[in-house]
mmCIF file of C-alpha atoms in Angstrom:
data_model
loop_
_atom_site.group_PDB
_atom_site.id
_atom_site.type_symbol
_atom_site.label_atom_id
_atom_site.label_comp_id
_atom_site.label_asym_id
_atom_site.label_seq_id
_atom_site.Cartn_x
_atom_site.Cartn_y
_atom_site.Cartn_z
ATOM 1 C CA MET H 13 -46.821 10.292 34.512
ATOM 2 C CA THR H 14 -49.114 13.306 34.764
ATOM 3 C CA GLN H 15 -49.818 13.096 38.493
ATOM 4 C CA SER H 16 -48.134 11.689 41.583
ATOM 5 C CA LEU H 17 -47.392 7.976 41.838
ATOM 6 C CA LEU H 18 -49.932 7.552 44.631
ATOM 7 C CA GLU H 19 -52.698 9.162 42.601
ATOM 8 C CA GLU H 20 -51.735 7.212 39.478
ATOM 9 C CA ILE H 21 -51.996 3.918 41.349
ATOM 10 C CA LYS H 22 -55.384 4.746 42.884
ATOM 11 C CA SER H 23 -56.731 6.063 39.590
ATOM 12 C CA PHE H 24 -55.570 2.977 37.690
ATOM 13 C CA ILE H 25 -57.203 0.605 40.177
ATOM 14 C CA LEU H 26 -60.514 2.446 40.202
ATOM 15 C CA ARG H 27 -60.517 3.111 36.450
ATOM 16 C CA ASN H 28 -60.080 -0.594 35.723
ATOM 17 C CA ALA H 29 -62.649 -1.631 38.358
ATOM 18 C CA LEU H 30 -60.109 -3.922 40.019
ATOM 19 C CA THR H 31 -61.973 -3.688 43.328
ATOM 20 C CA GLN H 32 -65.230 -4.946 41.841
ATOM 21 C CA THR H 33 -64.353 -8.625 42.058
ATOM 22 C CA GLY H 34 -64.686 -11.338 44.698
ATOM 23 C CA ASP H 35 -65.321 -10.368 48.300
ATOM 24 C CA LEU H 36 -64.280 -6.767 47.611
ATOM 25 C CA ALA H 37 -67.435 -6.272 45.541
ATOM 26 C CA ARG H 38 -69.500 -6.742 48.725
ATOM 27 C CA GLU H 39 -67.766 -3.887 50.546
ATOM 28 C CA GLU H 40 -69.058 -0.338 50.441
ATOM 29 C CA GLU H 41 -67.320 1.700 47.727
ATOM 30 C CA LEU H 42 -66.690 4.495 50.226
ATOM 31 C CA GLY H 43 -64.862 2.050 52.479
ATOM 32 C CA ILE H 44 -62.774 0.722 49.592
ATOM 33 C CA ARG H 45 -61.717 4.217 48.561
ATOM 34 C CA SER H 46 -60.872 5.064 52.161
ATOM 35 C CA ALA H 47 -58.750 1.924 52.460
ATOM 36 C CA LEU H 48 -56.944 2.664 49.199
ATOM 37 C CA ARG H 49 -55.995 6.095 50.528
ATOM 38 C CA ARG H 50 -54.073 4.258 53.253
ATOM 39 C CA ILE H 51 -52.895 1.109 51.470
ATOM 40 C CA VAL H 52 -51.324 2.858 48.496
ATOM 41 C CA PRO H 53 -49.062 5.061 50.687
ATOM 42 C CA LEU H 54 -48.272 2.022 52.834
ATOM 43 C CA THR H 55 -47.062 0.109 49.791
ATOM 44 C CA VAL H 56 -45.191 2.958 48.129
ATOM 45 C CA ASN H 57 -43.465 4.139 51.287
ATOM 46 C CA SER H 58 -42.431 0.583 52.154
ATOM 47 C CA LEU H 59 -40.768 0.329 48.734
ATOM 48 C CA ILE H 60 -39.172 3.753 49.155
ATOM 49 C CA GLU H 61 -37.657 2.831 52.516
ATOM 50 C CA LEU H 62 -36.330 -0.396 51.056
ATOM 51 C CA ALA H 63 -34.786 1.560 48.179
ATOM 52 C CA GLU H 64 -32.950 3.775 50.656
ATOM 53 C CA ARG H 65 -31.114 0.848 52.257
ATOM 54 C CA VAL H 66 -27.739 -0.367 50.997
ATOM 55 C CA GLY H 67 -28.487 -2.715 48.122
ATOM 56 C CA GLY H 68 -32.216 -2.167 48.489
ATOM 57 C CA ARG H 69 -32.572 0.106 45.499
ATOM 58 C CA GLU H 70 -31.351 -2.725 43.252
ATOM 59 C CA VAL H 71 -34.035 -4.930 44.797
ATOM 60 C CA VAL H 72 -36.829 -2.485 43.991
ATOM 61 C CA TRP H 73 -35.406 -1.777 40.546
ATOM 62 C CA GLY H 74 -35.193 -5.491 39.776
ATOM 63 C CA MET H 75 -38.796 -6.153 40.793
ATOM 64 C CA ALA H 76 -39.966 -3.137 38.811
ATOM 65 C CA ARG H 77 -38.156 -4.345 35.688
ATOM 66 C CA GLU H 78 -39.653 -7.817 36.019
ATOM 67 C CA ALA H 79 -43.138 -6.337 36.451
ATOM 68 C CA SER H 80 -42.576 -4.253 33.329
ATOM 69 C CA LYS H 81 -41.361 -7.246 31.329
ATOM 70 C CA ALA H 82 -44.417 -9.189 32.457
ATOM 71 C CA SER H 83 -46.685 -6.341 31.216
ATOM 72 C CA VAL H 84 -48.793 -6.571 34.368
ATOM 73 C CA LEU H 85 -50.631 -3.325 33.532
ATOM 74 C CA ASN H 86 -51.646 -4.230 30.000
ATOM 75 C CA ASN H 87 -54.456 -6.563 31.062
ATOM 76 C CA PRO H 88 -54.825 -6.126 34.827
ATOM 77 C CA GLN H 89 -58.040 -8.104 35.211
ATOM 78 C CA GLN H 90 -56.529 -11.143 33.522
ATOM 79 C CA MET H 91 -53.307 -10.770 35.466
ATOM 80 C CA LEU H 92 -55.098 -10.651 38.818
ATOM 81 C CA GLN H 93 -57.287 -13.625 37.916
ATOM 82 C CA HIS H 94 -54.216 -15.630 37.005
ATOM 83 C CA GLU H 95 -52.386 -14.683 40.201
ATOM 84 C CA ALA H 96 -55.422 -15.478 42.333
ATOM 85 C CA ALA H 97 -55.569 -18.926 40.776
ATOM 86 C CA VAL H 98 -51.907 -19.573 41.549
ATOM 87 C CA ASP H 99 -51.509 -17.832 44.909
ATOM 88 C CA ALA H 100 -53.836 -15.110 46.115
ATOM 89 C CA ASN H 101 -51.497 -13.637 48.725
ATOM 90 C CA ARG H 102 -48.363 -12.579 46.892
ATOM 91 C CA GLY H 103 -48.835 -8.875 47.458
ATOM 92 C CA VAL H 104 -49.513 -9.564 51.128
ATOM 93 C CA ASN H 105 -46.320 -11.635 51.308
ATOM 94 C CA LEU H 106 -44.229 -8.699 50.129
ATOM 95 C CA ILE H 107 -45.692 -6.146 52.543
ATOM 96 C CA LYS H 108 -45.645 -8.644 55.404
ATOM 97 C CA SER H 109 -41.953 -9.369 54.811
ATOM 98 C CA LEU H 110 -41.176 -5.643 54.841
ATOM 99 C CA LEU H 111 -43.331 -4.632 57.814
ATOM 100 C CA GLU H 112 -42.592 -7.809 59.784
ATOM 101 C CA ASP H 113 -44.272 -7.584 63.223
ATOM 102 C CA ARG H 114 -46.035 -4.347 62.300
ATOM 103 C CA TYR H 115 -48.026 -5.976 59.541
ATOM 104 C CA GLN H 116 -51.012 -7.216 61.551
ATOM 105 C CA GLY H 117 -51.386 -3.909 63.364
ATOM 106 C CA ALA H 118 -51.244 -1.996 60.096
ATOM 107 C CA VAL H 119 -53.939 -4.177 58.521
ATOM 108 C CA ARG H 120 -56.237 -3.866 61.533
ATOM 109 C CA SER H 121 -55.716 -0.090 61.637
ATOM 110 C CA ILE H 122 -56.682 0.285 57.982
ATOM 111 C CA ALA H 123 -59.688 -2.020 58.341
ATOM 112 C CA VAL H 124 -61.060 -0.097 61.343
ATOM 113 C CA ALA H 125 -60.463 3.317 59.758
ATOM 114 C CA ALA H 126 -62.100 2.325 56.474
ATOM 115 C CA GLY H 127 -64.884 0.211 57.956
ATOM 116 C CA ILE H 128 -64.047 -2.905 55.952
ATOM 117 C CA GLN H 129 -62.921 -6.447 56.782
ATOM 118 C CA THR H 130 -59.256 -7.251 57.392
ATOM 119 C CA THR H 131 -59.511 -9.859 54.642
ATOM 120 C CA SER H 132 -60.532 -7.074 52.260
ATOM 121 C CA VAL H 133 -57.435 -5.102 53.240
ATOM 122 C CA ALA H 134 -55.353 -8.135 52.282
ATOM 123 C CA ASP H 135 -57.226 -8.419 48.987
ATOM 124 C CA LEU H 136 -56.472 -4.773 48.245
ATOM 125 C CA LEU H 137 -52.794 -5.289 49.008
ATOM 126 C CA ASN H 138 -52.744 -8.088 46.450
ATOM 127 C CA ILE H 139 -54.020 -5.570 43.903
ATOM 128 C CA VAL H 140 -51.975 -2.508 44.899
ATOM 129 C CA VAL H 141 -48.572 -4.245 45.024
ATOM 130 C CA PRO H 142 -48.474 -5.504 41.404
ATOM 131 C CA VAL H 143 -49.954 -2.254 40.113
ATOM 132 C CA ALA H 144 -47.351 -0.216 42.026
ATOM 133 C CA LEU H 145 -44.455 -2.314 40.773
ATOM 134 C CA GLY H 146 -45.902 -2.255 37.270
ATOM 135 C CA MET H 147 -45.970 1.546 37.304
ATOM 136 C CA LEU H 148 -42.409 1.710 38.619
ATOM 137 C CA GLY H 149 -41.439 -0.647 35.832
ATOM 138 C CA GLU H 150 -43.049 1.612 33.256
ATOM 139 C CA GLN H 151 -41.050 4.570 34.568
ATOM 140 C CA VAL H 152 -37.819 2.555 34.423
ATOM 141 C CA ALA H 153 -38.534 1.419 30.862
ATOM 142 C CA GLU H 154 -39.666 4.849 29.638
ATOM 143 C CA HIS H 155 -36.727 6.807 31.049
ATOM 144 C CA GLY H 156 -34.062 4.108 30.929
ATOM 145 C CA TRP H 157 -33.402 4.592 34.644
ATOM 146 C CA ASN H 158 -30.848 2.612 36.583
ATOM 147 C CA ALA H 159 -31.429 1.636 40.223
ATOM 148 C CA GLU H 160 -30.044 4.894 41.610
ATOM 149 C CA GLU H 161 -32.174 7.047 39.307
ATOM 150 C CA LEU H 162 -35.316 5.141 40.244
ATOM 151 C CA SER H 163 -34.459 5.550 43.933
ATOM 152 C CA LEU H 164 -34.023 9.320 43.537
ATOM 153 C CA TRP H 165 -37.367 9.604 41.760
ATOM 154 C CA LEU H 166 -39.061 7.602 44.504
ATOM 155 C CA GLN H 167 -37.621 9.958 47.109
ATOM 156 C CA SER H 168 -39.157 12.898 45.243
ATOM 157 C CA GLN H 169 -42.511 11.120 45.398
ATOM 158 C CA ARG H 170 -42.274 10.751 49.171
ATOM 159 C CA GLU H 171 -41.518 14.456 49.517
ATOM 160 C CA GLN H 172 -44.819 15.120 47.763
ATOM 161 C CA HIS H 173 -46.677 12.709 50.050
ATOM 162 C CA PRO H 174 -45.101 12.241 53.497
ATOM 163 C CA ALA H 175 -45.547 8.787 54.976
ATOM 164 C CA GLN H 176 -48.451 8.127 57.291
ATOM 165 C CA PRO H 177 -47.567 6.508 60.629
ATOM 166 C CA VAL H 178 -48.942 3.144 59.544
ATOM 167 C CA ALA H 179 -46.417 3.030 56.710
ATOM 168 C CA ALA H 180 -43.357 3.008 58.968
ATOM 169 C CA THR H 181 -41.277 0.091 57.811
ATOM 170 C CA PRO H 182 -38.431 -1.608 59.691
ATOM 171 C CA MET H 183 -35.964 -2.779 57.096
ATOM 172 C CA LEU H 184 -32.630 -4.547 57.025
ATOM 173 C CA ALA H 185 -31.370 -3.139 60.304
ATOM 174 C CA SER H 186 -34.168 -4.846 62.247
ATOM 175 C CA MET H 187 -34.325 -8.115 60.355
ATOM 176 C CA PRO H 188 -34.064 -11.300 62.409
ATOM 177 C CA SER H 189 -30.573 -12.739 62.539
ATOM 178 C CA VAL H 190 -31.118 -15.957 60.618
ATOM 179 C CA GLU H 191 -28.416 -17.764 58.713
ATOM 180 C CA MET H 192 -29.132 -18.203 55.019
ATOM 181 C CA PRO H 193 -28.223 -21.733 53.895
ATOM 182 C CA ARG H 194 -28.225 -20.834 50.213
ATOM 183 C CA PRO H 195 -30.482 -19.176 47.635
ATOM 184 C CA ALA H 196 -33.560 -21.168 46.747
ATOM 185 C CA MET H 197 -33.567 -23.160 43.548
ATOM 186 C CA ALA H 198 -35.684 -22.821 40.455
ATOM 187 C CA VAL H 199 -38.249 -25.507 39.746
ATOM 188 C CA ALA H 200 -40.830 -26.157 37.090
ATOM 189 C CA GLN H 201 -40.913 -23.777 34.136
ATOM 190 C CA THR H 202 -44.039 -21.682 33.582
ATOM 191 C CA ALA H 203 -45.026 -20.233 30.246
ATOM 192 C CA ASP H 204 -46.960 -17.316 31.680
ATOM 193 C CA LYS H 205 -44.655 -14.289 32.020
ATOM 194 C CA THR H 206 -47.168 -12.437 34.193
ATOM 195 C CA SER H 207 -46.247 -14.612 37.163
ATOM 196 C CA ARG H 208 -42.449 -14.451 36.832
ATOM 197 C CA TRP H 209 -41.761 -11.469 39.061
ATOM 198 C CA LEU H 210 -44.304 -12.491 41.700
ATOM 199 C CA TRP H 211 -42.946 -16.011 41.961
ATOM 200 C CA VAL H 212 -39.791 -14.412 43.301
ATOM 201 C CA ALA H 213 -41.878 -13.233 46.222
ATOM 202 C CA LEU H 214 -42.518 -16.714 47.518
ATOM 203 C CA VAL H 215 -38.920 -17.786 48.009
ATOM 204 C CA VAL H 216 -38.212 -17.283 51.701
ATOM 205 C CA ALA H 217 -35.041 -19.315 52.106
ATOM 206 C CA ALA H 218 -33.175 -16.190 53.139
ATOM 207 C CA ALA H 219 -35.536 -15.856 56.127
ATOM 208 C CA THR H 220 -35.117 -12.094 55.891
ATOM 209 C CA ILE H 221 -36.805 -10.172 53.084
ATOM 210 C CA GLY H 222 -38.903 -13.144 52.109
ATOM 211 C CA TYR H 223 -40.151 -11.530 48.909
ATOM 212 C CA LEU H 224 -36.725 -10.536 47.614
ATOM 213 C CA VAL H 225 -34.522 -13.460 46.720
ATOM 214 C CA GLY H 226 -32.758 -15.229 43.864
ATOM 215 C CA TYR H 227 -34.505 -15.562 40.532
ATOM 216 C CA LYS H 228 -34.231 -17.790 37.532
ATOM 217 C CA PRO H 229 -36.769 -17.948 34.681
ATOM 218 C CA GLY H 230 -39.811 -19.902 35.732
ATOM 219 C CA ALA H 231 -41.605 -20.550 38.971
ATOM 220 C CA VAL H 232 -39.654 -20.858 42.174
ATOM 221 C CA GLU H 233 -40.484 -21.990 45.662
ATOM 222 C CA ALA H 234 -38.846 -22.279 49.045
ATOM 223 C CA PRO H 235 -38.326 -25.995 49.700
ATOM 224 C CA SER H 236 -38.254 -27.308 53.239
ATOM 225 C CA SER H 237 -35.191 -28.972 54.749
ATOM 226 C CA ALA H 238 -36.871 -32.321 54.301
ATOM 227 C CA ALA H 239 -37.552 -31.610 50.658
ATOM 228 C CA LEU H 240 -33.948 -30.552 50.142
ATOM 229 C CA ALA H 241 -32.510 -33.765 51.534
ATOM 230 C CA GLY H 242 -30.836 -35.540 48.660
ATOM 231 C CA VAL H 243 -30.859 -32.511 46.388
ATOM 232 C CA ASP H 244 -27.496 -32.194 44.695
ATOM 233 C CA GLY H 245 -25.393 -29.505 46.283
ATOM 234 C CA PHE H 246 -27.521 -28.771 49.335
ATOM 235 C CA ALA H 247 -26.191 -29.934 52.681
ATOM 236 C CA THR H 248 -28.718 -31.321 55.133
ATOM 237 C CA PRO H 249 -28.139 -33.856 57.902
ATOM 238 C CA ALA H 250 -29.323 -36.550 55.516
ATOM 239 C CA ASN H 251 -26.925 -35.798 52.705
ATOM 240 C CA ALA H 252 -24.079 -33.817 54.276
ATOM 241 C CA THR H 253 -21.683 -36.681 53.670
ATOM 242 C CA ASN H 254 -22.369 -36.773 49.956
ATOM 243 C CA LYS H 255 -19.425 -34.643 48.882
ATOM 244 C CA LYS H 256 -19.168 -32.896 45.554
ATOM 245 C CA VAL H 257 -16.536 -30.744 43.964
ATOM 246 C CA GLY H 258 -16.803 -27.252 42.568
ATOM 247 C CA ALA H 259 -18.255 -26.898 39.114
ATOM 248 C CA GLU H 260 -15.953 -25.993 36.281
ATOM 249 C CA THR H 261 -16.660 -22.339 35.720
ATOM 250 C CA ASN H 262 -13.457 -21.647 33.806
ATOM 251 C CA ALA H 263 -14.980 -23.104 30.663
ATOM 252 C CA PRO H 264 -17.397 -21.832 27.984
ATOM 253 C CA ALA H 265 -20.818 -21.333 29.508
ATOM 254 C CA ALA H 266 -24.006 -19.416 28.830
ATOM 255 C CA VAL H 267 -24.114 -16.055 30.618
ATOM 256 C CA ASN H 268 -26.692 -13.305 30.765
ATOM 257 C CA GLY H 269 -25.738 -9.732 30.052
ATOM 258 C CA HIS H 270 -24.549 -7.489 27.257
ATOM 259 C CA TYR H 271 -21.475 -5.803 25.859
ATOM 260 C CA ASP H 272 -21.120 -2.102 26.679
ATOM 261 C CA ALA H 273 -19.341 -0.385 23.791
ATOM 262 C CA ALA H 274 -18.694 2.794 25.768
ATOM 263 C CA SER H 275 -16.608 1.074 28.439
ATOM 264 C CA GLY H 276 -15.541 -2.015 26.517
ATOM 265 C CA ASN H 277 -16.799 -4.159 29.402
ATOM 266 C CA TYR H 278 -19.298 -6.979 29.603
ATOM 267 C CA ILE H 279 -22.192 -5.992 31.862
ATOM 268 C CA TYR H 280 -23.512 -9.080 33.608
ATOM 269 C CA ASP H 281 -27.119 -9.676 34.523
ATOM 270 C CA THR H 282 -26.674 -11.202 37.970
ATOM 271 C CA GLY H 283 -30.352 -11.993 38.492
ATOM 272 C CA LEU H 284 -32.761 -10.695 41.086
ATOM 273 C CA PRO H 285 -31.391 -10.084 44.556
ATOM 274 C CA THR H 286 -30.751 -12.538 47.347
ATOM 275 C CA VAL H 287 -29.690 -11.771 50.907
ATOM 276 C CA LEU H 288 -26.416 -13.092 52.341
ATOM 277 C CA LYS H 289 -26.053 -13.133 56.139
ATOM 278 C CA LEU H 290 -22.480 -12.504 57.269
ATOM 279 C CA SER H 291 -20.805 -13.337 60.567
ATOM 280 C CA ASN H 292 -20.556 -9.715 61.706
ATOM 281 C CA GLY H 293 -24.325 -9.355 61.580
ATOM 282 C CA THR H 294 -24.451 -7.422 58.326
ATOM 283 C CA LYS H 295 -26.290 -8.526 55.229
ATOM 284 C CA GLN H 296 -25.408 -8.230 51.573
ATOM 285 C CA ILE H 297 -28.128 -7.850 48.966
ATOM 286 C CA VAL H 298 -26.626 -9.172 45.741
ATOM 287 C CA GLY H 299 -27.745 -10.893 42.569
ATOM 288 C CA ALA H 300 -28.595 -14.571 42.936
ATOM 289 C CA ASN H 301 -26.121 -15.361 40.145
ATOM 290 C CA SER H 302 -23.471 -12.901 41.282
ATOM 291 C CA THR H 303 -19.872 -13.621 42.233
ATOM 292 C CA GLU H 304 -20.718 -13.040 45.878
ATOM 293 C CA SER H 305 -23.630 -15.465 45.842
ATOM 294 C CA LYS H 306 -21.641 -18.197 44.094
ATOM 295 C CA LEU H 307 -18.710 -17.798 46.484
ATOM 296 C CA TYR H 308 -20.993 -17.817 49.514
ATOM 297 C CA GLU H 309 -22.813 -20.928 48.281
ATOM 298 C CA PHE H 310 -19.542 -22.755 47.755
ATOM 299 C CA LEU H 311 -18.166 -21.883 51.178
ATOM 300 C CA VAL H 312 -21.336 -22.422 53.194
ATOM 301 C CA ASP H 313 -22.173 -25.824 51.695
ATOM 302 C CA PRO H 314 -20.261 -28.609 53.504
ATOM 303 C CA ALA H 315 -21.141 -30.994 50.692
ATOM 304 C CA THR H 316 -19.025 -29.035 48.220
ATOM 305 C CA GLU H 317 -15.314 -29.812 48.182
ATOM 306 C CA VAL H 318 -12.334 -28.115 46.594
ATOM 307 C CA ASP H 319 -11.054 -30.152 43.643
ATOM 308 C CA SER H 320 -7.377 -30.596 44.442
ATOM 309 C CA VAL H 321 -6.729 -32.625 41.273
ATOM 310 C CA ASN H 322 -8.278 -30.619 38.444
ATOM 311 C CA ARG H 323 -7.381 -27.025 39.183
ATOM 312 C CA THR H 324 -9.330 -25.727 36.201
ATOM 313 C CA LYS H 325 -12.497 -26.403 38.159
ATOM 314 C CA GLY H 326 -14.178 -24.125 40.646
ATOM 315 C CA TRP H 327 -13.307 -20.757 39.096
ATOM 316 C CA ILE H 328 -15.829 -17.964 39.668
ATOM 317 C CA SER H 329 -15.598 -14.886 37.467
ATOM 318 C CA PHE H 330 -15.995 -11.471 39.069
ATOM 319 C CA ASP H 331 -18.975 -9.813 37.416
ATOM 320 C CA ARG H 332 -18.432 -6.223 38.585
ATOM 321 C CA VAL H 333 -14.638 -5.856 38.690
ATOM 322 C CA TYR H 334 -13.220 -3.774 35.844
ATOM 323 C CA PHE H 335 -9.966 -2.025 34.953
ATOM 324 C CA ASP H 336 -9.121 1.033 32.921
ATOM 325 C CA PRO H 337 -8.351 -0.045 29.322
ATOM 326 C CA ASN H 338 -4.902 -1.665 29.009
ATOM 327 C CA LYS H 339 -4.088 -0.692 32.605
ATOM 328 C CA THR H 340 -4.011 -2.297 36.027
ATOM 329 C CA THR H 341 -6.047 0.478 37.657
ATOM 330 C CA LEU H 342 -9.304 -0.768 39.150
ATOM 331 C CA THR H 343 -12.399 1.310 38.458
ATOM 332 C CA ALA H 344 -14.200 2.812 41.440
ATOM 333 C CA GLU H 345 -17.212 0.527 41.030
ATOM 334 C CA SER H 346 -14.955 -2.525 41.315
ATOM 335 C CA LEU H 347 -14.166 -1.729 44.939
ATOM 336 C CA VAL H 348 -17.763 -2.439 45.936
ATOM 337 C CA GLN H 349 -17.627 -6.060 44.812
ATOM 338 C CA LEU H 350 -14.121 -6.587 46.147
ATOM 339 C CA GLN H 351 -15.289 -5.306 49.541
ATOM 340 C CA ASN H 352 -18.232 -7.711 49.411
ATOM 341 C CA VAL H 353 -15.885 -10.595 48.660
ATOM 342 C CA ALA H 354 -13.551 -9.522 51.468
ATOM 343 C CA ASP H 355 -16.462 -9.503 53.913
ATOM 344 C CA ILE H 356 -17.519 -12.984 52.787
ATOM 345 C CA LEU H 357 -13.987 -14.300 53.247
ATOM 346 C CA LYS H 358 -13.964 -12.846 56.758
ATOM 347 C CA THR H 359 -17.123 -14.841 57.449
ATOM 348 C CA PHE H 360 -15.214 -18.014 56.498
ATOM 349 C CA PRO H 361 -11.810 -17.392 58.156
ATOM 350 C CA THR H 362 -10.281 -20.742 57.185
ATOM 351 C CA ALA H 363 -10.903 -20.278 53.468
ATOM 352 C CA LYS H 364 -8.049 -19.541 51.061
ATOM 353 C CA VAL H 365 -8.481 -18.258 47.523
ATOM 354 C CA LYS H 366 -6.547 -17.702 44.319
ATOM 355 C CA ILE H 367 -7.117 -14.757 41.985
ATOM 356 C CA GLY H 368 -6.674 -15.382 38.257
ATOM 357 C CA GLY H 369 -6.222 -12.699 35.613
ATOM 358 C CA TYR H 370 -7.131 -13.191 31.936
ATOM 359 C CA THR H 371 -7.129 -11.283 28.649
ATOM 360 C CA ASP H 372 -8.496 -11.794 25.170
ATOM 361 C CA THR H 373 -6.253 -12.972 22.313
ATOM 362 C CA ARG H 374 -5.657 -9.619 20.673
ATOM 363 C CA GLY H 375 -2.184 -8.094 20.885
ATOM 364 C CA ASP H 376 1.153 -9.535 21.994
ATOM 365 C CA ALA H 377 0.818 -12.732 24.035
ATOM 366 C CA PHE H 378 3.665 -11.841 26.414
ATOM 367 C CA LYS H 379 2.228 -8.397 27.117
ATOM 368 C CA ASN H 380 -1.164 -9.946 27.707
ATOM 369 C CA LEU H 381 0.342 -12.380 30.190
ATOM 370 C CA LYS H 382 2.061 -9.568 32.065
ATOM 371 C CA LEU H 383 -1.098 -7.433 32.084
ATOM 372 C CA SER H 384 -3.191 -10.309 33.400
ATOM 373 C CA GLU H 385 -0.643 -11.012 36.149
ATOM 374 C CA GLU H 386 -0.561 -7.398 37.275
ATOM 375 C CA ARG H 387 -4.320 -7.129 37.264
ATOM 376 C CA ALA H 388 -4.672 -10.265 39.367
ATOM 377 C CA LYS H 389 -2.121 -8.895 41.816
ATOM 378 C CA SER H 390 -3.917 -5.557 41.904
ATOM 379 C CA ALA H 391 -7.155 -7.277 42.920
ATOM 380 C CA MET H 392 -5.250 -9.348 45.481
ATOM 381 C CA ALA H 393 -3.599 -6.251 46.963
ATOM 382 C CA THR H 394 -6.992 -4.584 47.284
ATOM 383 C CA LEU H 395 -8.418 -7.570 49.182
ATOM 384 C CA ILE H 396 -5.369 -7.553 51.471
ATOM 385 C CA ASN H 397 -5.899 -3.850 52.142
ATOM 386 C CA MET H 398 -9.483 -4.713 53.023
ATOM 387 C CA GLY H 399 -8.317 -7.024 55.794
ATOM 388 C CA ILE H 400 -7.671 -10.420 54.191
ATOM 389 C CA PRO H 401 -4.357 -11.868 55.488
ATOM 390 C CA THR H 402 -1.707 -12.360 52.813
ATOM 391 C CA GLU H 403 -1.378 -16.063 53.617
ATOM 392 C CA ARG H 404 -4.980 -16.615 52.594
ATOM 393 C CA ILE H 405 -4.717 -15.271 49.066
ATOM 394 C CA GLU H 406 -2.511 -15.681 45.988
ATOM 395 C CA ALA H 407 -2.650 -14.352 42.428
ATOM 396 C CA LYS H 408 -1.569 -15.521 38.984
ATOM 397 C CA GLY H 409 -1.954 -14.232 35.442
ATOM 398 C CA TYR H 410 -2.912 -16.598 32.619
ATOM 399 C CA GLY H 411 -2.898 -14.184 29.687
ATOM 400 C CA ASP H 412 -5.142 -15.279 26.848
ATOM 401 C CA LYS H 413 -5.403 -18.896 28.021
ATOM 402 C CA HIS H 414 -8.564 -20.489 29.404
ATOM 403 C CA GLY H 415 -11.015 -18.333 27.472
ATOM 404 C CA ILE H 416 -14.670 -18.709 28.388
ATOM 405 C CA ALA H 417 -16.040 -17.281 25.120
ATOM 406 C CA SER H 418 -15.131 -16.788 21.486
ATOM 407 C CA ASN H 419 -12.516 -14.139 20.708
ATOM 408 C CA ASP H 420 -14.215 -13.460 17.366
ATOM 409 C CA THR H 421 -16.823 -11.068 18.811
ATOM 410 C CA GLU H 422 -16.770 -8.000 21.045
ATOM 411 C CA ASP H 423 -18.993 -9.783 23.553
ATOM 412 C CA GLY H 424 -16.707 -12.786 23.690
ATOM 413 C CA ARG H 425 -13.533 -10.747 24.055
ATOM 414 C CA ALA H 426 -15.090 -8.691 26.844
ATOM 415 C CA LEU H 427 -16.022 -11.890 28.675
ATOM 416 C CA ASN H 428 -12.476 -13.200 28.325
ATOM 417 C CA ARG H 429 -10.982 -10.012 29.779
ATOM 418 C CA ARG H 430 -11.735 -10.873 33.357
ATOM 419 C CA ILE H 431 -10.607 -11.532 36.894
ATOM 420 C CA SER H 432 -11.684 -14.817 38.467
ATOM 421 C CA LEU H 433 -11.494 -16.398 41.890
ATOM 422 C CA ARG H 434 -11.015 -19.999 42.988
ATOM 423 C CA VAL H 435 -11.324 -21.366 46.513
ATOM 424 C CA THR H 436 -8.220 -23.428 47.244
ATOM 425 C CA ARG H 437 -9.145 -24.371 50.815
ATOM 426 C CA LYS H 438 -12.406 -24.170 52.730
#
């Protein structure tokens, strides 16, 4: 990137004549350029402030990666035409969810200053947002940045261009206190990759950052309570008595991620972020397919029961809990997920859980059993230190039993070396 992010975005939009379509073509070019000088900083600074919040940088990084995968900058005219045909207000939805009650005032301020219609401001937002995320995605792909590195680079961009007053963005701390029933579900598959990342924007089941929620391949939507009645696994007044038991997660299953040769661990892809509302008023931003999200879903859904007969069912593998090789010492990064789990368990004070430790099949079976037991107890002790009463948690090692993948590959062995959790009482 040869110039600042703000200038790159404006130059890309003007160079590709993205403002010369629809109602925007009837506005004066001077007014459009004036509006862009305000809308681009509004968008970028909103993303920067989100990236500075706990968990927010993973949100921005995830959207940027999806925009990059969708190649939204390769054929921008076609991409915008497609998005307009599906839903013309996806960029607006993102900025509105970030600005909340400041959104209308910001739009009116820009419209008056630039001398254009408020509807044209919205149209420009629907152009600027995908272009901005596409450019962030290109930076992530080019430099191989993780979420923290992208966040640091974004901060350097803000230092070059301080935020204008209109770009002030209330984030997680000022979000409405609304209970999240569960992440929204994926529906019909779409073949067009250019819409994947923006479909995430429309899921507002979290009632917080409406744009930033769970993702699975394909289009997604936020169903109403009426639409959810009768849907398997979602408790509404109409179906709350239809009990179900936890799915068997301690069995071979398809997972997303990759083996990291440097650490010997399996790095899970936990999906795009979703927001979990906890009883103490805090919120967790975690992957929609993460351990935290699965545990929260199980505990919050009254239609899901603990299977007291088949105790191989209901196991949830930790996806960010690791140990030093052949030791029981937890890595520093593991404490983050364990703290998240502890906070979730505090939200559901009647719940009890069991921690299971597992190894692959290499080495002596007895030593593996002992190692798995000690690792499970280490995770349990950490949760107890984080405030979970001892009577609510137990631990057991299973050695190389109950593998969830083949032990013939590095990937499979890394998956089998794990710590899992099972709810034993809700």
